[in-house]
Short mmCIF file of C-alpha atoms in Angstrom, two decimals:
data_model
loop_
_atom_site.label_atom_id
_atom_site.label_comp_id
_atom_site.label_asym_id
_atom_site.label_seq_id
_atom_site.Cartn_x
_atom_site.Cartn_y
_atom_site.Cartn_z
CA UNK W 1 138.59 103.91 85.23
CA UNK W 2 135.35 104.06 87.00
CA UNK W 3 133.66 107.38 86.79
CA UNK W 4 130.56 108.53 88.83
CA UNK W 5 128.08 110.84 88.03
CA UNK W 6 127.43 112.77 91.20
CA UNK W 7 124.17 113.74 89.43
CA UNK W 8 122.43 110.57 89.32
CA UNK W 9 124.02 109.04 92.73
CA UNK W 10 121.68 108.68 95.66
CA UNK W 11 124.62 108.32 97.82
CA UNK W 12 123.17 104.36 99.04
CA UNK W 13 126.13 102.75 99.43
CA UNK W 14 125.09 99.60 97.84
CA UNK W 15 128.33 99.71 95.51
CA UNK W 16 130.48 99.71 98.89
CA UNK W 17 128.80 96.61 100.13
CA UNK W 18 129.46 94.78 96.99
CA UNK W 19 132.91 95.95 96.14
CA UNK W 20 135.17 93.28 96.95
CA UNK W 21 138.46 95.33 96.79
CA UNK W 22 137.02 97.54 99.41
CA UNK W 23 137.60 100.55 97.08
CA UNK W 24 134.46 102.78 97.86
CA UNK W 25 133.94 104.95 100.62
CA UNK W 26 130.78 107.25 100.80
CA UNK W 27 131.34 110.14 102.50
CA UNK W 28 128.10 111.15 103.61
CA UNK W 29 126.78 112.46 99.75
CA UNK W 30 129.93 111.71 98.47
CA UNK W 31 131.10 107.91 96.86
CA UNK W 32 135.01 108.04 96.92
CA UNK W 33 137.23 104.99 94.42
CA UNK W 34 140.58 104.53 95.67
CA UNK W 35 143.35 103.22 93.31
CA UNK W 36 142.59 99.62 94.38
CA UNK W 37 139.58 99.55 92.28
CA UNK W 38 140.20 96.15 90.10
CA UNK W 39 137.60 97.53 87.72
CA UNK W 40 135.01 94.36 88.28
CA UNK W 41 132.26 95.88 87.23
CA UNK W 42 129.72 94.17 90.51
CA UNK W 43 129.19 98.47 91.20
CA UNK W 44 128.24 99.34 87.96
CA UNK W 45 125.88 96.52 87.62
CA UNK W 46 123.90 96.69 90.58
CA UNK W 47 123.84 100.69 91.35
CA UNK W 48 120.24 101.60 91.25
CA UNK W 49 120.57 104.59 90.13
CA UNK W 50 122.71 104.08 87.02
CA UNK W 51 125.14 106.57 88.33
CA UNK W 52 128.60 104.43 87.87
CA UNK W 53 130.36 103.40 84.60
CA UNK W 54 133.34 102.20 83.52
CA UNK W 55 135.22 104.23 81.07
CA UNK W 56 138.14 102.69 79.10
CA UNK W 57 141.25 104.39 80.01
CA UNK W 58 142.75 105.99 77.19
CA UNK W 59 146.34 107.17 78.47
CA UNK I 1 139.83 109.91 123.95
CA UNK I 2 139.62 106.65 126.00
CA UNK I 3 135.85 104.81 126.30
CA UNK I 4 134.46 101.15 126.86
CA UNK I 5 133.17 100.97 123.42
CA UNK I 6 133.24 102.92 120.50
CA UNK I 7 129.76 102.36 118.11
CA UNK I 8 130.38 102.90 114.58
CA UNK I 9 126.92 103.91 112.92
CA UNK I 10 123.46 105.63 115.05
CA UNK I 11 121.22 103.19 113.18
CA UNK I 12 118.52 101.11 115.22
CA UNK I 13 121.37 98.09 115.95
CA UNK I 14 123.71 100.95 116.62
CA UNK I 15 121.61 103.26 118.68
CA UNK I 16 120.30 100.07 120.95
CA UNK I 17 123.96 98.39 121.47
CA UNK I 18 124.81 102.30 122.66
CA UNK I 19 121.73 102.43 125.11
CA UNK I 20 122.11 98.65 126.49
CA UNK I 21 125.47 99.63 126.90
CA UNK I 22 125.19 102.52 128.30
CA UNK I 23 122.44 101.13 130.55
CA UNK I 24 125.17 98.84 132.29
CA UNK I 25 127.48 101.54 133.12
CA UNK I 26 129.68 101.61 130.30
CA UNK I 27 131.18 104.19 128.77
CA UNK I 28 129.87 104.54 125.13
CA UNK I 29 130.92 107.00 122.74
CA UNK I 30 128.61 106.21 118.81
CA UNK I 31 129.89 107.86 115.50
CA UNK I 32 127.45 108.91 113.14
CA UNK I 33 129.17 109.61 109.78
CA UNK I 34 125.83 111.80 108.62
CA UNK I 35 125.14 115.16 110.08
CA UNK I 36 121.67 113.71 110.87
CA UNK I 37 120.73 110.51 112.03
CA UNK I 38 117.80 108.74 110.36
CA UNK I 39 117.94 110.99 106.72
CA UNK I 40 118.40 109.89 103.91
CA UNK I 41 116.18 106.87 104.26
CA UNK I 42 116.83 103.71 102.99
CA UNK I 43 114.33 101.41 103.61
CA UNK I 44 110.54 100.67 102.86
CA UNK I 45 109.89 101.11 106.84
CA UNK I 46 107.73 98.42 107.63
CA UNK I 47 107.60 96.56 111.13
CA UNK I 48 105.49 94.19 113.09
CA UNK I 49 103.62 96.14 115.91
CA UNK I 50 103.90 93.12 118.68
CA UNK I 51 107.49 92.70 117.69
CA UNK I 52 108.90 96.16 118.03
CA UNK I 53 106.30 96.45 121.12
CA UNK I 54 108.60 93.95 122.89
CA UNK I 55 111.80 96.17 122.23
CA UNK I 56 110.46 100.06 122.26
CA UNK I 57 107.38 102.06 123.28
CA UNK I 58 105.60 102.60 120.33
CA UNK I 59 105.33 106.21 120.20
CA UNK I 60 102.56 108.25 117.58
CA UNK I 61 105.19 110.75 116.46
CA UNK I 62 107.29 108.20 114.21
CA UNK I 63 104.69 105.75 113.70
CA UNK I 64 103.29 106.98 110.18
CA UNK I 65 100.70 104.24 109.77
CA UNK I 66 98.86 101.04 110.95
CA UNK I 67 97.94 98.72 108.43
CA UNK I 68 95.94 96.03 108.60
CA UNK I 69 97.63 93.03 106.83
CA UNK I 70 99.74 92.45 103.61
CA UNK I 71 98.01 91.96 100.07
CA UNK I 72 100.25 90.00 97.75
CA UNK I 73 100.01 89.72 93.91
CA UNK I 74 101.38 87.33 91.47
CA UNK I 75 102.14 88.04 88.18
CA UNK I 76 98.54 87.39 86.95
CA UNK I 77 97.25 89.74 89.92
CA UNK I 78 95.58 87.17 91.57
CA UNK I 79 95.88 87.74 95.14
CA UNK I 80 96.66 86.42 98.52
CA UNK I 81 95.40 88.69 101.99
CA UNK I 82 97.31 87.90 105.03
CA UNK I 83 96.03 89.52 108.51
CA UNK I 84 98.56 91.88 110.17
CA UNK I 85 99.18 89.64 113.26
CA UNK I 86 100.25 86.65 110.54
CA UNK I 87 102.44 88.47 108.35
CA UNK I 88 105.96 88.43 109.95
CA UNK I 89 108.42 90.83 111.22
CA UNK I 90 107.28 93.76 108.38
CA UNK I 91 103.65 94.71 108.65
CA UNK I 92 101.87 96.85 111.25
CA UNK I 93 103.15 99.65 111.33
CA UNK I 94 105.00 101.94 108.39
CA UNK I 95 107.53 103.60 110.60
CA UNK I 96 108.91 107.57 109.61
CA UNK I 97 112.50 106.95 109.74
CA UNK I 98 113.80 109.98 110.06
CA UNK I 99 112.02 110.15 113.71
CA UNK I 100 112.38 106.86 115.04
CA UNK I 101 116.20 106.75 114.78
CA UNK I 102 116.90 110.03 115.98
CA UNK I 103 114.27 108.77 119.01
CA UNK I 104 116.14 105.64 118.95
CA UNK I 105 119.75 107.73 119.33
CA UNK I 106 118.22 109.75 121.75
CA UNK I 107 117.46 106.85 124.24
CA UNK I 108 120.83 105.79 123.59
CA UNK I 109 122.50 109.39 124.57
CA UNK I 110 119.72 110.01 127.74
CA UNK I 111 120.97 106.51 128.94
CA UNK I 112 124.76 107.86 128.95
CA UNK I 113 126.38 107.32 125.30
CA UNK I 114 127.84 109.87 123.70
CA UNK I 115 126.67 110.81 120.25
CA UNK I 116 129.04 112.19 118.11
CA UNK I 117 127.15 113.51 114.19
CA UNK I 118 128.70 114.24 111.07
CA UNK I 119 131.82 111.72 113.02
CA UNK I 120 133.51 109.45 110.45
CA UNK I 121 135.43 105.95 111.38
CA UNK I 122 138.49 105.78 109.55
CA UNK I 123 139.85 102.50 110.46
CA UNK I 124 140.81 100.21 113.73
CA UNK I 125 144.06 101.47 116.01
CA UNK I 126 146.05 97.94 115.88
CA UNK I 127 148.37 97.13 118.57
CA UNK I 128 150.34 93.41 118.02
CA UNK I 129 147.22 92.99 115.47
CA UNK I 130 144.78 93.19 117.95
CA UNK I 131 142.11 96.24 117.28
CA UNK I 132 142.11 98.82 120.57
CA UNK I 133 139.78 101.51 118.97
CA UNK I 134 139.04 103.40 115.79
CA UNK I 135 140.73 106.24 114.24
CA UNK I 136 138.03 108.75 113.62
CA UNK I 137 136.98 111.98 111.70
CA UNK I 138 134.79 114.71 113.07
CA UNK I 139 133.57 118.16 111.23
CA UNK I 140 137.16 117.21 109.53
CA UNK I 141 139.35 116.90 112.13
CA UNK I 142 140.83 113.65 113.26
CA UNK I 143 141.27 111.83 116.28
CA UNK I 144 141.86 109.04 117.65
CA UNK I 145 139.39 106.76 120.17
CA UNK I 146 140.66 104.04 122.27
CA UNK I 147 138.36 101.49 123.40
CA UNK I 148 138.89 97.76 124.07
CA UNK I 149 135.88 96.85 121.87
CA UNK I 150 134.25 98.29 118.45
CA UNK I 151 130.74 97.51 117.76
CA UNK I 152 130.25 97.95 114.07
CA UNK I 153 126.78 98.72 113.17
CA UNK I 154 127.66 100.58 109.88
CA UNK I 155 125.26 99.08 107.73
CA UNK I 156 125.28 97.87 104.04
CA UNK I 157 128.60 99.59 103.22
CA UNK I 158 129.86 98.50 106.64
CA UNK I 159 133.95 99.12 106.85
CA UNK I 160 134.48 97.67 110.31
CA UNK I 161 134.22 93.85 109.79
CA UNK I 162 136.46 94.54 106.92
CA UNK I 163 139.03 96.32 108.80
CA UNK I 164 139.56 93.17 111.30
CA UNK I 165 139.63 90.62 108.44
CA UNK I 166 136.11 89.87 108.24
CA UNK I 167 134.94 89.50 104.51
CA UNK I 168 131.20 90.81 104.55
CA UNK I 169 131.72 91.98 100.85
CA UNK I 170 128.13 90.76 98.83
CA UNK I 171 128.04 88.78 95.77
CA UNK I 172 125.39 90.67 93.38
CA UNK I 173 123.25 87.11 94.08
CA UNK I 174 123.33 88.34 97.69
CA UNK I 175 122.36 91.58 97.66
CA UNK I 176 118.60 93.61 96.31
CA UNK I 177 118.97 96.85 95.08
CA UNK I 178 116.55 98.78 95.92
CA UNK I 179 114.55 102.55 94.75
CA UNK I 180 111.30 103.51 96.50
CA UNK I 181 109.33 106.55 95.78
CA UNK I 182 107.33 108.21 98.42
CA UNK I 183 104.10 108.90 96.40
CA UNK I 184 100.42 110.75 96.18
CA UNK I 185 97.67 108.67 94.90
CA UNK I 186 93.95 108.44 94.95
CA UNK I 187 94.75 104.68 93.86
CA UNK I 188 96.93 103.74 96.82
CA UNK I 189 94.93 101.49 99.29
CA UNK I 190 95.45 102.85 102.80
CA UNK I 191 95.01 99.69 104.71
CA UNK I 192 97.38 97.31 103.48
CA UNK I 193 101.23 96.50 102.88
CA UNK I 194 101.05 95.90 99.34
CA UNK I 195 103.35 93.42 97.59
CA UNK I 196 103.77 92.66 93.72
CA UNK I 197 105.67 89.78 92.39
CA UNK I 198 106.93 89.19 88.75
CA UNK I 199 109.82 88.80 86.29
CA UNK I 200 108.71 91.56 84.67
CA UNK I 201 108.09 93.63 87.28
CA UNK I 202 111.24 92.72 89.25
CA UNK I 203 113.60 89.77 88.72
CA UNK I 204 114.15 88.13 91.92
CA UNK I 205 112.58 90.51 93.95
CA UNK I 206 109.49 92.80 94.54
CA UNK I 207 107.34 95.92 94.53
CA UNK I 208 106.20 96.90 97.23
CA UNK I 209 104.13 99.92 98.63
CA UNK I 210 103.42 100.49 102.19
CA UNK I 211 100.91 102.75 103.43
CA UNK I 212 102.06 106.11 105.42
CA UNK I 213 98.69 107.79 106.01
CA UNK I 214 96.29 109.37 103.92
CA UNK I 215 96.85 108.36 100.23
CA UNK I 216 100.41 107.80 101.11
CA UNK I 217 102.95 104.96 100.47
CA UNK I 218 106.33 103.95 99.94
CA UNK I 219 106.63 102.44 96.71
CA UNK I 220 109.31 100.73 96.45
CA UNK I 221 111.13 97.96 94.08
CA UNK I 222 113.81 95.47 95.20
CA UNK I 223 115.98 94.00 92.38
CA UNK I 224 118.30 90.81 93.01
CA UNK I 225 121.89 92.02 92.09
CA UNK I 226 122.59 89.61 89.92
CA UNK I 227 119.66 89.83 87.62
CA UNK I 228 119.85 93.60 87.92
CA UNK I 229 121.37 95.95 85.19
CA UNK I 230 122.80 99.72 86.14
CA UNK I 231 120.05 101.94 86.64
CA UNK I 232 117.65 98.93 86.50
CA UNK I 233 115.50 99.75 90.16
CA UNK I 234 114.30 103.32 89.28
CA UNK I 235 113.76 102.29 85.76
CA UNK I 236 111.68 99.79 86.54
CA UNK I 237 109.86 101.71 89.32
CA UNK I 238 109.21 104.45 87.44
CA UNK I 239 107.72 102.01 84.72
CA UNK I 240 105.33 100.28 87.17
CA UNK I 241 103.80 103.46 88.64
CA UNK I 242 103.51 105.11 85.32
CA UNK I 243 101.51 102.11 84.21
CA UNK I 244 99.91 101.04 87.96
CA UNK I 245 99.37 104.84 89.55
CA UNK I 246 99.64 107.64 86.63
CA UNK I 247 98.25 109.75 88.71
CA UNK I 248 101.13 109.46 91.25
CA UNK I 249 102.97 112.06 92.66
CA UNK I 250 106.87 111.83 93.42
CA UNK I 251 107.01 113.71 97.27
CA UNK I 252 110.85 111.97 98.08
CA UNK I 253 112.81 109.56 96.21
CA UNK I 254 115.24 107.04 97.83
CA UNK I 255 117.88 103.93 96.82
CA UNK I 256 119.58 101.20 98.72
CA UNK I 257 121.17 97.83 98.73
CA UNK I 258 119.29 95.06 101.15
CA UNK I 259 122.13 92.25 102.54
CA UNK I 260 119.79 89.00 101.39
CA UNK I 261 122.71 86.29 102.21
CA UNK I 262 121.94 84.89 104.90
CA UNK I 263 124.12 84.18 107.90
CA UNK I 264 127.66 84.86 107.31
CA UNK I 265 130.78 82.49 108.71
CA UNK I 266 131.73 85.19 111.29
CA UNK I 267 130.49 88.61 113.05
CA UNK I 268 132.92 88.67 115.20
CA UNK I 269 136.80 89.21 115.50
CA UNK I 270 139.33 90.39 118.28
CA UNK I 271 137.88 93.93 119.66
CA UNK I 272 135.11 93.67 117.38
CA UNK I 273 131.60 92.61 117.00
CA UNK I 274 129.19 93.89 113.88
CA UNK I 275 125.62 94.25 114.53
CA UNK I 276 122.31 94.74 111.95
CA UNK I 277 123.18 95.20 108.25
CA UNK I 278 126.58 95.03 108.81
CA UNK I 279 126.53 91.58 110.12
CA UNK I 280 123.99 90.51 106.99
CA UNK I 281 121.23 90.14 109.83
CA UNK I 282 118.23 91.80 107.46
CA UNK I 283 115.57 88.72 106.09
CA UNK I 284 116.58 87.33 102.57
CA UNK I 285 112.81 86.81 101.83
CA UNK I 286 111.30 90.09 102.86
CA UNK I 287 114.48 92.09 103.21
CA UNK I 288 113.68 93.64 106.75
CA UNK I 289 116.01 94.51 108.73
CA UNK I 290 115.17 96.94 111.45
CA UNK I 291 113.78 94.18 114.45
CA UNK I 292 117.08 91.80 113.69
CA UNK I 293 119.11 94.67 113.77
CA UNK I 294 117.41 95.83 117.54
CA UNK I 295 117.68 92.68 118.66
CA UNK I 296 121.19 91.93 117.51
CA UNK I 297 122.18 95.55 118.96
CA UNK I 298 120.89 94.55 122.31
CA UNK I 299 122.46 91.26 122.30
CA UNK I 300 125.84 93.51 121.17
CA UNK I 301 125.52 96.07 124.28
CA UNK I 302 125.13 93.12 126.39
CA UNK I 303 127.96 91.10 125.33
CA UNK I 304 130.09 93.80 125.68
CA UNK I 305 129.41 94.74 128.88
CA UNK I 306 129.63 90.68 129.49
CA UNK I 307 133.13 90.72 127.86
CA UNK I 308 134.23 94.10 129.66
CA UNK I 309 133.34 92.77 132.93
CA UNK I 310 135.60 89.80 132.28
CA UNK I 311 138.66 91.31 130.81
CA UNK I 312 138.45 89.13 127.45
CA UNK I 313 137.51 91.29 123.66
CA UNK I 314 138.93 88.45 121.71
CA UNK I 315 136.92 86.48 119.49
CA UNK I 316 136.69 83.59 121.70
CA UNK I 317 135.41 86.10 124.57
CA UNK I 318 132.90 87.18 122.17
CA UNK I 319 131.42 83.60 120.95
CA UNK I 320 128.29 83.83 123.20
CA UNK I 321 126.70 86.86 121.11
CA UNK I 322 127.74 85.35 118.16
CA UNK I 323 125.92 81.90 119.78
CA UNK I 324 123.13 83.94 121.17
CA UNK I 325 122.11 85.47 117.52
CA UNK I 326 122.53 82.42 115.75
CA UNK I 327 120.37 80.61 118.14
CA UNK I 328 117.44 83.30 117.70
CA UNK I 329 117.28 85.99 115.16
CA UNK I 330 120.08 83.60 112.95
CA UNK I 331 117.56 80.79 112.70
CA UNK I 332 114.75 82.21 110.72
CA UNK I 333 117.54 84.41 108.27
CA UNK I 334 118.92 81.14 107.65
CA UNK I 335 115.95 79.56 107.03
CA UNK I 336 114.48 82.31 104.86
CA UNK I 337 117.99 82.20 102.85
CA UNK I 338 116.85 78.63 101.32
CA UNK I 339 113.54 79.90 100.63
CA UNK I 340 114.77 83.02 99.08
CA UNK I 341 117.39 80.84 97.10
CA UNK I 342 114.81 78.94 95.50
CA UNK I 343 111.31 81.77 95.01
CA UNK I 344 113.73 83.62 92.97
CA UNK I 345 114.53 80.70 90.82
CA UNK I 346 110.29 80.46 90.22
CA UNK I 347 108.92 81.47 86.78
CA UNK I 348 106.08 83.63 86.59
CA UNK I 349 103.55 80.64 85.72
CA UNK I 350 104.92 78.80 88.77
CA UNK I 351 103.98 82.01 90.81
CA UNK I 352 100.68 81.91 88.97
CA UNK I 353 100.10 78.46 89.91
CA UNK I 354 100.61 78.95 93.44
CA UNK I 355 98.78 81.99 93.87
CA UNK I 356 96.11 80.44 92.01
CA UNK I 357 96.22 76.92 94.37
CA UNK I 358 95.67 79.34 97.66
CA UNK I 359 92.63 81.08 96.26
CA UNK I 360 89.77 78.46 97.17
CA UNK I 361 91.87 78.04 101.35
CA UNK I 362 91.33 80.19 103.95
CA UNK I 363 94.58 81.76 104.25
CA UNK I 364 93.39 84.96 106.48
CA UNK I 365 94.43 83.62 109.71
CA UNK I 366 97.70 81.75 108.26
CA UNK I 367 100.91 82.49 109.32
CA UNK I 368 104.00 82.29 106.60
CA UNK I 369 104.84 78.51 107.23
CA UNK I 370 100.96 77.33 107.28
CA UNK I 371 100.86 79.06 104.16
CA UNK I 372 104.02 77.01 102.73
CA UNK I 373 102.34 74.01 104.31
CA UNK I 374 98.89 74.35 102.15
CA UNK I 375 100.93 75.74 98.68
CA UNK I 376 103.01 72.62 99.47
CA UNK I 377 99.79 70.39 99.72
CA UNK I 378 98.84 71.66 96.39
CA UNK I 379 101.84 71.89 94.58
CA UNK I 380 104.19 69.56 95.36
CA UNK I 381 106.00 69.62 92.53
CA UNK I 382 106.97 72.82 92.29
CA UNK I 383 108.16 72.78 95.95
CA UNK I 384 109.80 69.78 96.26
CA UNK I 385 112.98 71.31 96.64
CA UNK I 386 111.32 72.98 100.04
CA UNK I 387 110.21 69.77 101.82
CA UNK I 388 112.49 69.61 104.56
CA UNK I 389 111.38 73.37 105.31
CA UNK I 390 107.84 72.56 105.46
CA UNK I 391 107.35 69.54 106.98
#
């Protein structure tokens, strides 16, 4: 699941541009993932602010 | 709510499609998803005074410094000084942002657009899968706008193209990501766009730090995607003012992604064009954006008011802007595309060689290609690969 930390995110967009499942929205300050996230990785690789991960779902 | 033309995004290709527009009687209603245009920044701010001369008035109260030319380093801090007149579409003047597009969005609302703020596109209305306006989101509450065409000038994150089936999603080998600083220090030279290359100091792209008045400067670092890790811009920022300015101080700090693809296959569908960062206009070498995205805005108001006159949104009644921008603006990003494909590819001796080949030619009163010419002279063999761009 990707998680973001809403304390590191600069709200840029970048990962929205990049995401090729058009997943993200930003919403003003605030990055949105919808459930067609294909968990890629291209957004937590180039966010500049380090603020997206990918945490291995444990359910 | 009916219009000509609904504008997604009040950025400069936005706010000038809205006032061209507008300025040929249409009626022009622009969504701004922010609740204030211009802020947060994203960009280093840097524009050729004769170019923007020929599109605005240059006006003192967002024009935060002059500069006299661009300094560039390689790796071994040799040096290259290029006058301001020479140095393309980014140096003159450091722009403030935060004024110029609301001044921008302003002309765009005195010439008759309506500015909607803190107004959210949600998607395209689709009727027999043709687009015939956006469904929309304002201060929460949402609406509907009809309107036979959408310009989408929604920048890097752009949804619009999307929406009617144009892919604009970037590769990470397409995109920079980007942190800049605005910073304090007696060290910062006030006269000159400043730019640092290196490996080190950032794979496939730059430093860079542009005056804005009185020991003042954006200092900024663009990373190519690809050879960028999470949290690699401000790390590596941080590390090169640290080591290049300790005595810096941190007044703002902002990040972005830069399009650097070059031209994509399409910018326009049926109902829609894009415009500026949405359409991937911003320069793969230097990653500006804010002239092509003017220019392509302008060409945008005028080919809708073109294609209103006539009757015909489809894509085929929409070919001439996507002609028109190829022909101009669409040249040089193409052309800058190669050149960015292979100066990333350049190890940091190459850059040393090449910075060290220019030192003994007068470069001052070069422009970017009589540059290439002499570094080609000198070094053919690492530029090849360029020939049919320099010759």
């Amino acid at each position: 699941m990707l998680t973001i930390d809403r304390y590191k995110c600069g709200y840029c967009g970048a990962c929205v541009g990049v995401c090729p499942a058009c997943a993200l929205e930003l919403v003003e300050t605030w990055l949105e993932v919808s459930d067609d996230c294909i968990e890629c990785k291209r957004c937590t690789k180039i966010c500049p602010a380090g603020a997206l991960a990918l945490m291995e779902d444990r359910s | 709510m009916k219009c000509d033309v609904v504008i997604v995004g009040a950025g400069p290709a936005g706010s000038m499609a809205a006032r061209t527009a507008a300025q040929k009687g249409l009626k022009v209603v622009m969504l701004e998803k922010r609740q204030e245009i211009g802020d947060p920044v994203r960009c280093a701010e840097g524009v050729s005074k004769a170019s923007l001369a020929r599109l605005v008035n240059p006006d003192p109260r967002w024009i935060a410094a002059e500069v006299k030319g661009a300094r560039i380093y390689a790796p071994d801090r040799s040096n290259v000084v290029m006058s301001e007149d020479r140095s393309g579409n980014e140096v003159g003047y450091v722009l403030e942002r935060k004024i110029f597009d609301r001044a921008l969005a302003m002309d765009a609302a005195r010439a008759g657009a309506q500015v909607m703020v803190k107004a959210r596109a949600l998607g395209l209305l689709m009727k027999d899968g043709h687009p015939y306006g956006v469904k929309a989101m304002r201060f929460g509450e949402v609406f509907d706008i009809q309107a036979p065409l959408v310009i989408g000038a929604d920048g890097v994150e752009s949804k619009v193209g999307r929406w009617a089936g144009i892919d604009t999603a970037l590769k990470p080998q397409d995109i920079e990501v980007c942190a800049q600083f605005l910073v304090h220090s007696e060290l910062l030279d006030d006269e000159y766009c400043e730019f640092y290359f290196g490996n080190q100091i950032a794979p496939g792209g730059y430093v860079w730090s542009f005056p804005k008045g009185k020991k003042l400067a954006n200092l900024g670092i663009g990373i190519l995607g690809s050879r960028s890790e999470s949290g690699a811009p401000v790390r590596l920022l941080r590390s090169f003012m640290e080591k290049n300015l300790p005595d810096a101080r941190v007044l703002e700090m902002d990040v972005g992604g830069v399009p650097v693809s070059g031209p994509i296959e399409s910018t326009t569908a049926d109902g829609v064009i894009l415009a500026g960062d949405a359409a991937r206009q911003s320069d793969p070498i230097t990653g500006g954006g804010i002239l092509n995205a003017m220019n392509a805005g302008i060409m945008a108001g005028e080919m809708a008011a073109e294609a209103l006159a006539r009757g015909d949104t489809s894509k085929e009644g929409l070919k001439p802007y996507e002609d028109r921008w190829r022909a101009t603006i669409g040249k040089q990003i193409a052309k800058h595309y190669e050149l960015k494909e292979f100066l990333v590819n350049l190890s940091d001796d190459d850059l040393n060689s090449l910075s060290s080949s220019l030192q003994s030619e007068d470069i001052s009163k070069m422009d970017l290609k009589g540059m290439l010419r002499v570094l080609f002279r000198m070094n053919p063999k690492i530029l090849w690969e360029l020939r049919h761009l320099i010759i």
